[in-house]
PDB file of N, CA and C in Angstrom:
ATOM      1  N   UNK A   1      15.090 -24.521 -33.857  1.00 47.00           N
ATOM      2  CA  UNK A   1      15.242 -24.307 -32.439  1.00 47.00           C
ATOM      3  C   UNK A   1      14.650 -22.977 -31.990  1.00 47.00           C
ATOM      4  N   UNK A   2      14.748 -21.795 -32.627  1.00 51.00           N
ATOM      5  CA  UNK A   2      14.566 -20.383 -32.447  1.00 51.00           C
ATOM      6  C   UNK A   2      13.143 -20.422 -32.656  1.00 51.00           C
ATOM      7  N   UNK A   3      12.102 -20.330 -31.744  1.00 53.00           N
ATOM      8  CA  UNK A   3      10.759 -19.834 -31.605  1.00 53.00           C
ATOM      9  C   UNK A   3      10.589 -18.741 -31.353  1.00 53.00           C
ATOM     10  N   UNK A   4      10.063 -17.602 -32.034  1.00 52.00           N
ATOM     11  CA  UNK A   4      10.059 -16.475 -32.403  1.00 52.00           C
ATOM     12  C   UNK A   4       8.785 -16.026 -30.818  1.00 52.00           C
ATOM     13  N   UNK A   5       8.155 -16.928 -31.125  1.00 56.00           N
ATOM     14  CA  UNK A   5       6.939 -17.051 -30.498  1.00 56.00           C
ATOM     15  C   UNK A   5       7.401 -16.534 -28.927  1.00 56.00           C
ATOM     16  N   UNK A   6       8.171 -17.064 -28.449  1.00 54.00           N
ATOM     17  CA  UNK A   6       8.782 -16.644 -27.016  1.00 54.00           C
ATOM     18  C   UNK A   6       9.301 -15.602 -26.785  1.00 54.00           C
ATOM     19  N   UNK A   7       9.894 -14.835 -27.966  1.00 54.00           N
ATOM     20  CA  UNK A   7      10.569 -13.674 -27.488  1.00 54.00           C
ATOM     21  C   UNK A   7      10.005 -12.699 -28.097  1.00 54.00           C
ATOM     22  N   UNK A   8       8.498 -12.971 -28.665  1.00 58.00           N
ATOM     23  CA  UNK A   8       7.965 -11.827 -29.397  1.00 58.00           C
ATOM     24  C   UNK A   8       7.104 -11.603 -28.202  1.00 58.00           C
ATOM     25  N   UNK A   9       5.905 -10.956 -28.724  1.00 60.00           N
ATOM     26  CA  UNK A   9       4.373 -10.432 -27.745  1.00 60.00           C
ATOM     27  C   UNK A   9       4.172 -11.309 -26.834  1.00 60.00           C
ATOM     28  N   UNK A  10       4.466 -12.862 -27.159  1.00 66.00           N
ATOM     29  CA  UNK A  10       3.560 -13.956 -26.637  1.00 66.00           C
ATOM     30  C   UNK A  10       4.470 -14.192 -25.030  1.00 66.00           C
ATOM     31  N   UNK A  11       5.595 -14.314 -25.499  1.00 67.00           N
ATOM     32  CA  UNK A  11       6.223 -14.497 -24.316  1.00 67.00           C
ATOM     33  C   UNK A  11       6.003 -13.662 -23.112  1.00 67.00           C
ATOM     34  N   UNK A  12       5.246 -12.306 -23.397  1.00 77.00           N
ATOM     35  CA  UNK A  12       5.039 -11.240 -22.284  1.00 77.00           C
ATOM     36  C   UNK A  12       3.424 -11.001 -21.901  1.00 77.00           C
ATOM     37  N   UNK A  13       2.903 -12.458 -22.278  1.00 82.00           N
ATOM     38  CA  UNK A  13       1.277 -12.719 -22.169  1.00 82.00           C
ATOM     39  C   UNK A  13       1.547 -12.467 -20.933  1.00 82.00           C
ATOM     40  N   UNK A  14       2.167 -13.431 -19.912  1.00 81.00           N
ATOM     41  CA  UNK A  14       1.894 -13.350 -18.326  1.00 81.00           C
ATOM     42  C   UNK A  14       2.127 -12.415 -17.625  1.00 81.00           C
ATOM     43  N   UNK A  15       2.657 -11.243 -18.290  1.00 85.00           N
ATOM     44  CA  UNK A  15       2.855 -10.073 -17.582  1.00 85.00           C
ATOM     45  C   UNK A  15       1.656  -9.431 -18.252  1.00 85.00           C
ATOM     46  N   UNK A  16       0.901  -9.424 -19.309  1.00 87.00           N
ATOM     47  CA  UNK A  16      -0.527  -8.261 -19.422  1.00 87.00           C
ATOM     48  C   UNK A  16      -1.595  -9.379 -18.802  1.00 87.00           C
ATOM     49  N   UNK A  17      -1.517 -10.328 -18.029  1.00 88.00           N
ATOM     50  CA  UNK A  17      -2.636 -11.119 -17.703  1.00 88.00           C
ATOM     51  C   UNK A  17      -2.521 -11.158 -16.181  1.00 88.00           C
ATOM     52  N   UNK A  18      -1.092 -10.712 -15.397  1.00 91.00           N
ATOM     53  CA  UNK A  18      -0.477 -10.402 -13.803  1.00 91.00           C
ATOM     54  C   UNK A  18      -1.041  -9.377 -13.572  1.00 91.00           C
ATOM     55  N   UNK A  19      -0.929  -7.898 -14.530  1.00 93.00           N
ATOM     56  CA  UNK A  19      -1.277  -6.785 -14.625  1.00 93.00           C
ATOM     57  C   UNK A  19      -2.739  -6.565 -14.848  1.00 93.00           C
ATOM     58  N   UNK A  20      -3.526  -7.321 -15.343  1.00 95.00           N
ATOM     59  CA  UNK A  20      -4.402  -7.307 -15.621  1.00 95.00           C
ATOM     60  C   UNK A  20      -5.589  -7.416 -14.620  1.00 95.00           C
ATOM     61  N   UNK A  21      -5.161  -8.662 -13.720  1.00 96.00           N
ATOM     62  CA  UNK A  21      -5.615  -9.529 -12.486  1.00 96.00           C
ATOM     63  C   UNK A  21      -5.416  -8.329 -11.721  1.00 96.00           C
ATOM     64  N   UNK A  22      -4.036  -7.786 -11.314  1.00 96.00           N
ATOM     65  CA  UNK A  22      -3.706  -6.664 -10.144  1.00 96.00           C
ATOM     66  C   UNK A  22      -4.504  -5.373 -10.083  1.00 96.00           C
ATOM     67  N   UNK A  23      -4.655  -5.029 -11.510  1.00 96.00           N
ATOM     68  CA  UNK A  23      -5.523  -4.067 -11.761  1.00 96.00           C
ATOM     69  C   UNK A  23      -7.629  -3.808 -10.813  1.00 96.00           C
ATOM     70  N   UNK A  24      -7.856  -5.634 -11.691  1.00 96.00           N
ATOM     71  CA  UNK A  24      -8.979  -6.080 -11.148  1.00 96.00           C
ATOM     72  C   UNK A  24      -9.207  -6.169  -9.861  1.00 96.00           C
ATOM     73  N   UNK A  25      -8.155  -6.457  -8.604  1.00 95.00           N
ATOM     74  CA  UNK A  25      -8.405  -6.469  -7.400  1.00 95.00           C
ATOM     75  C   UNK A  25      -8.393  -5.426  -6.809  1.00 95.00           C
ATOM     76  N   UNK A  26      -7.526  -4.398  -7.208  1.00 94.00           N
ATOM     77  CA  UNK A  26      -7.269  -2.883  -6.876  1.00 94.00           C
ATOM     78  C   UNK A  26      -8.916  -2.768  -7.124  1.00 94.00           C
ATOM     79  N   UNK A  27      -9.203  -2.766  -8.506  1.00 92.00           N
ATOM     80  CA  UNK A  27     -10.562  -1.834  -8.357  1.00 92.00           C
ATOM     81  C   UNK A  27     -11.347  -2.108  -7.490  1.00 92.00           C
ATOM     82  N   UNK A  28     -11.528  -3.558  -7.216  1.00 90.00           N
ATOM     83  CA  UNK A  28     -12.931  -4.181  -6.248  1.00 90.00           C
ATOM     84  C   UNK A  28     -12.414  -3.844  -5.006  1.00 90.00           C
ATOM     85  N   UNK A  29     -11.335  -3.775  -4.292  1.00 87.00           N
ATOM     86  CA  UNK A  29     -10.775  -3.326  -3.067  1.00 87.00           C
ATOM     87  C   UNK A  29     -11.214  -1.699  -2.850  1.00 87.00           C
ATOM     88  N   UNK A  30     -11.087  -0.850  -4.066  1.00 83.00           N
ATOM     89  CA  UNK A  30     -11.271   0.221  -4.187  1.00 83.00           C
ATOM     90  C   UNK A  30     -13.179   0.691  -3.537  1.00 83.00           C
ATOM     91  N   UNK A  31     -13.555  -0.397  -4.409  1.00 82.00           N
ATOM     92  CA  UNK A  31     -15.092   0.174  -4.583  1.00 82.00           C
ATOM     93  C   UNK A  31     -15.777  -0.559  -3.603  1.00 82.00           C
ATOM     94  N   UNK A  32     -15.291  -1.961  -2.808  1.00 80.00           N
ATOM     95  CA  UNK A  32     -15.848  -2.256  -1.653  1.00 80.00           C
ATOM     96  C   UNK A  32     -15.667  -1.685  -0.284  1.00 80.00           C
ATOM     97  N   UNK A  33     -14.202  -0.777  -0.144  1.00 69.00           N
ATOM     98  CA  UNK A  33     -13.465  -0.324   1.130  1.00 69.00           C
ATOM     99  C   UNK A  33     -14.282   1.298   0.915  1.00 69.00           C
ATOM    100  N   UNK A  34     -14.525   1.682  -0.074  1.00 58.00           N
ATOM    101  CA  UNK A  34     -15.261   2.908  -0.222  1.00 58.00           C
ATOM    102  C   UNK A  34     -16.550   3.422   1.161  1.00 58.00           C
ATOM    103  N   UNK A  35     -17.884   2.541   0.807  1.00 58.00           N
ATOM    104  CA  UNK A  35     -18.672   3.232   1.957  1.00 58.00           C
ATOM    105  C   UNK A  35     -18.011   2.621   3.118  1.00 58.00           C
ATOM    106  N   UNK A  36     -17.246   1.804   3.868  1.00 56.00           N
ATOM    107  CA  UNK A  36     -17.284   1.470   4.994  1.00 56.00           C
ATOM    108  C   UNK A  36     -15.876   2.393   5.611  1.00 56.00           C
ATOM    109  N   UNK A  37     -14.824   3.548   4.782  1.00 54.00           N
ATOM    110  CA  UNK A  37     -14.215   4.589   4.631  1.00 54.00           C
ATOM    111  C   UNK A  37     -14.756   6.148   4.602  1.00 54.00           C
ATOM    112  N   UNK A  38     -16.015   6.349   4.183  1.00 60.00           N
ATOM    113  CA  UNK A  38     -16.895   7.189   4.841  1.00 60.00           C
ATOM    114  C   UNK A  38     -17.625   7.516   5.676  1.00 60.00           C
ATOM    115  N   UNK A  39     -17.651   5.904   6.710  1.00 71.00           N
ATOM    116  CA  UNK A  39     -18.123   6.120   7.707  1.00 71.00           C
ATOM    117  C   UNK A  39     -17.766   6.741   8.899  1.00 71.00           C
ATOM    118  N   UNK A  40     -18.219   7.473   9.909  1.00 81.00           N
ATOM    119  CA  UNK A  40     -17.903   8.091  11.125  1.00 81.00           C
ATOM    120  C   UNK A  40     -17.945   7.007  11.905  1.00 81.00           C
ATOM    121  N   UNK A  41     -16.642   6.579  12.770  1.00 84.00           N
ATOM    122  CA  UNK A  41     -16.810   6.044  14.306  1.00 84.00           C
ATOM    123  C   UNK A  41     -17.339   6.793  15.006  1.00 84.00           C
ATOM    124  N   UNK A  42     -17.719   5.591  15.859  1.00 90.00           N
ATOM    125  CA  UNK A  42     -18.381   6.204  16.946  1.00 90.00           C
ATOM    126  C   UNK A  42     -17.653   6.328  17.937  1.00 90.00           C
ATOM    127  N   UNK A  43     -18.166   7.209  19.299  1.00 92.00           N
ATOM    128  CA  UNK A  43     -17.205   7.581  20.233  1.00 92.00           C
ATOM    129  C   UNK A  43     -16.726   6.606  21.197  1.00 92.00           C
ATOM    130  N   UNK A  44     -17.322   4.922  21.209  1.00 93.00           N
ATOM    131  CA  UNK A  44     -17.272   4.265  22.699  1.00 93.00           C
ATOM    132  C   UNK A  44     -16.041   3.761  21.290  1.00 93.00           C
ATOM    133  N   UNK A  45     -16.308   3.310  20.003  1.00 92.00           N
ATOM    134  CA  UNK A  45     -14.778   2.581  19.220  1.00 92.00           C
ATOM    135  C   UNK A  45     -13.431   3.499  19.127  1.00 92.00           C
ATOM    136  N   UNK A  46     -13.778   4.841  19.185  1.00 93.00           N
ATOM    137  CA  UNK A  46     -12.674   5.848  19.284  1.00 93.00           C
ATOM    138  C   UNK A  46     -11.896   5.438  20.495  1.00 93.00           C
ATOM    139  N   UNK A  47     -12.549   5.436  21.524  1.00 94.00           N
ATOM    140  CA  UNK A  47     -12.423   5.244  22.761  1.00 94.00           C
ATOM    141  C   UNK A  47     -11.695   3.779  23.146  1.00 94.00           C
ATOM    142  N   UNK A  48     -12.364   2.893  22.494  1.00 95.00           N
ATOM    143  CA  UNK A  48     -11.634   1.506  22.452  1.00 95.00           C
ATOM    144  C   UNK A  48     -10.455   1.109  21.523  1.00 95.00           C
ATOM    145  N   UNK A  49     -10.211   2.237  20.773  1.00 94.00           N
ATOM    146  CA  UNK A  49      -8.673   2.053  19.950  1.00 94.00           C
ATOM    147  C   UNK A  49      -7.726   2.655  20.834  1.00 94.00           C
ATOM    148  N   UNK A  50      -7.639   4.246  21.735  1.00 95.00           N
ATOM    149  CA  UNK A  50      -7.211   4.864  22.300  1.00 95.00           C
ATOM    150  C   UNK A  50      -6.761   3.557  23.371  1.00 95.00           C
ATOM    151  N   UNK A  51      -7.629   2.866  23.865  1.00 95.00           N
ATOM    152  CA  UNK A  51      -6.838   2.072  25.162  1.00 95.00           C
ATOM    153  C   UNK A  51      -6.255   0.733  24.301  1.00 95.00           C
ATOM    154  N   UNK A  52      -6.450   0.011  23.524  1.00 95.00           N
ATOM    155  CA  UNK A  52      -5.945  -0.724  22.855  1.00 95.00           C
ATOM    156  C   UNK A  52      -4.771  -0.169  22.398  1.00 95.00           C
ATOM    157  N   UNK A  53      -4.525   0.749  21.814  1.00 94.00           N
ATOM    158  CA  UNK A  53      -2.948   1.751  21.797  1.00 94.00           C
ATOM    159  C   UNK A  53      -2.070   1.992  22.972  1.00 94.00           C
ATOM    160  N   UNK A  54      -2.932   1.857  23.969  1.00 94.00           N
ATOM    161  CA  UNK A  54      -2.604   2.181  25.412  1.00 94.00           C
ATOM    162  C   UNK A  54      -1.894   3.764  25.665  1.00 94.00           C
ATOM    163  N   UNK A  55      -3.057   4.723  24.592  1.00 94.00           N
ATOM    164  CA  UNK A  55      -2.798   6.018  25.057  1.00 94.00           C
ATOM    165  C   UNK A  55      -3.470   6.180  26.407  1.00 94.00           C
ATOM    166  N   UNK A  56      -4.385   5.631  26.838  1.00 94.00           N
ATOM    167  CA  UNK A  56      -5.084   5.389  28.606  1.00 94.00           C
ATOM    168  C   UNK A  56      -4.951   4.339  28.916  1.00 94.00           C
ATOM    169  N   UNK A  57      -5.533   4.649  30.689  1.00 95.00           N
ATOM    170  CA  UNK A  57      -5.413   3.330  31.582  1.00 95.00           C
ATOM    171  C   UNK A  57      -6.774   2.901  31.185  1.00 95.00           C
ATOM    172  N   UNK A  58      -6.602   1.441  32.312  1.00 95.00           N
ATOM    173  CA  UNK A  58      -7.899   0.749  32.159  1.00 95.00           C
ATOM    174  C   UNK A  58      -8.921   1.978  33.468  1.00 95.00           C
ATOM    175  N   UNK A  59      -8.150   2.188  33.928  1.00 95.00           N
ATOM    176  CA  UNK A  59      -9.629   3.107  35.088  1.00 95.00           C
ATOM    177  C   UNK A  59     -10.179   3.989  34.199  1.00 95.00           C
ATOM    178  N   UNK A  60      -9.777   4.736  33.225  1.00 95.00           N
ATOM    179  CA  UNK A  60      -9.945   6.027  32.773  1.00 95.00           C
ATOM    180  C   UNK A  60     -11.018   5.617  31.408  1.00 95.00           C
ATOM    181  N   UNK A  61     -10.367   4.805  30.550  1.00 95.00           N
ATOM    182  CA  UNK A  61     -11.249   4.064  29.714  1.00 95.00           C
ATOM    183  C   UNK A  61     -12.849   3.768  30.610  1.00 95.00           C
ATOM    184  N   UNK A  62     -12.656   2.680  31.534  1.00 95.00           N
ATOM    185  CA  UNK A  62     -14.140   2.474  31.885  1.00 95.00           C
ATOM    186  C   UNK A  62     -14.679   3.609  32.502  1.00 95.00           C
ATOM    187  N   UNK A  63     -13.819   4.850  33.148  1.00 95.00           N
ATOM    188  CA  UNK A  63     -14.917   6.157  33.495  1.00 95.00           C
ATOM    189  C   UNK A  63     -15.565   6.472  31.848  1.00 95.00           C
ATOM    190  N   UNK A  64     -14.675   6.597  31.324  1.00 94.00           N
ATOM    191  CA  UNK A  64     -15.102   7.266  29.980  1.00 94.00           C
ATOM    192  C   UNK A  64     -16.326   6.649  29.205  1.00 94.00           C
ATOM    193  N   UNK A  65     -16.370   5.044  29.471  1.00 94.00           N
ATOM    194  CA  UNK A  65     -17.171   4.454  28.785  1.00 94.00           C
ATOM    195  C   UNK A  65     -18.478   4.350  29.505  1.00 94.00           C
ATOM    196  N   UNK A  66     -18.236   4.580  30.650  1.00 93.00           N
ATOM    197  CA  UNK A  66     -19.572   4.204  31.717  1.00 93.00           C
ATOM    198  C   UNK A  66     -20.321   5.653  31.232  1.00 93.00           C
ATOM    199  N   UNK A  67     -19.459   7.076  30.828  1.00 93.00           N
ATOM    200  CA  UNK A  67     -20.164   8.660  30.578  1.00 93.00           C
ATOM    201  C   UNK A  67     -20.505   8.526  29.314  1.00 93.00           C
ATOM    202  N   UNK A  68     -20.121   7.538  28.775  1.00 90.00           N
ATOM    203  CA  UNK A  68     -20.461   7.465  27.266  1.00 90.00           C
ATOM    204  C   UNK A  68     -21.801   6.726  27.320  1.00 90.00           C
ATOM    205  N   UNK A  69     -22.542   5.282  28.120  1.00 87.00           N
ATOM    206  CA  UNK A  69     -23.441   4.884  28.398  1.00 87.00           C
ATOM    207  C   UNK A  69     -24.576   6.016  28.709  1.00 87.00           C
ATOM    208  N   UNK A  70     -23.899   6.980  29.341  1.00 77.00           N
ATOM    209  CA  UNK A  70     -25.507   7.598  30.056  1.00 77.00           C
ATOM    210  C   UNK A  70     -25.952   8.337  29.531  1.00 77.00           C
TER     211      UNK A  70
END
């Protein structure tokens, strides 16, 4: 009845193969989020998070964006 097999190394395969996988996505998350994390916004998307937050109105946003056009 007693399978050694389960309560030795083997039984804790799915935890170095969970760990293993978690590891692998971390890195590629790591190394794809990299250049697009060094990039600088620009001022009209700065500008369009600020009113999407609704730190401004809508009048003040489109002055801002119409001075940002010219």
């Amino acid at each position: 009845m007693y399978d050694g097999h389960m309560f030795g190394f083997g039984g804790f395969m799915w935890l170095f193969w969970l760990l293993l996988i978690i590891a692998i996505v971390w890195i590629v998350k790591a190394l794809v989020g990299t250049p697009q994390a060094g990039r600088q916004k620009s001022a009209l998307e700065l500008l369009e998070e600020r009113y999407a937050r609704g730190e401004i109105e809508r009048n003040e946003f489109e002055q801002k964006k119409r001075d940002l056009s010219d």
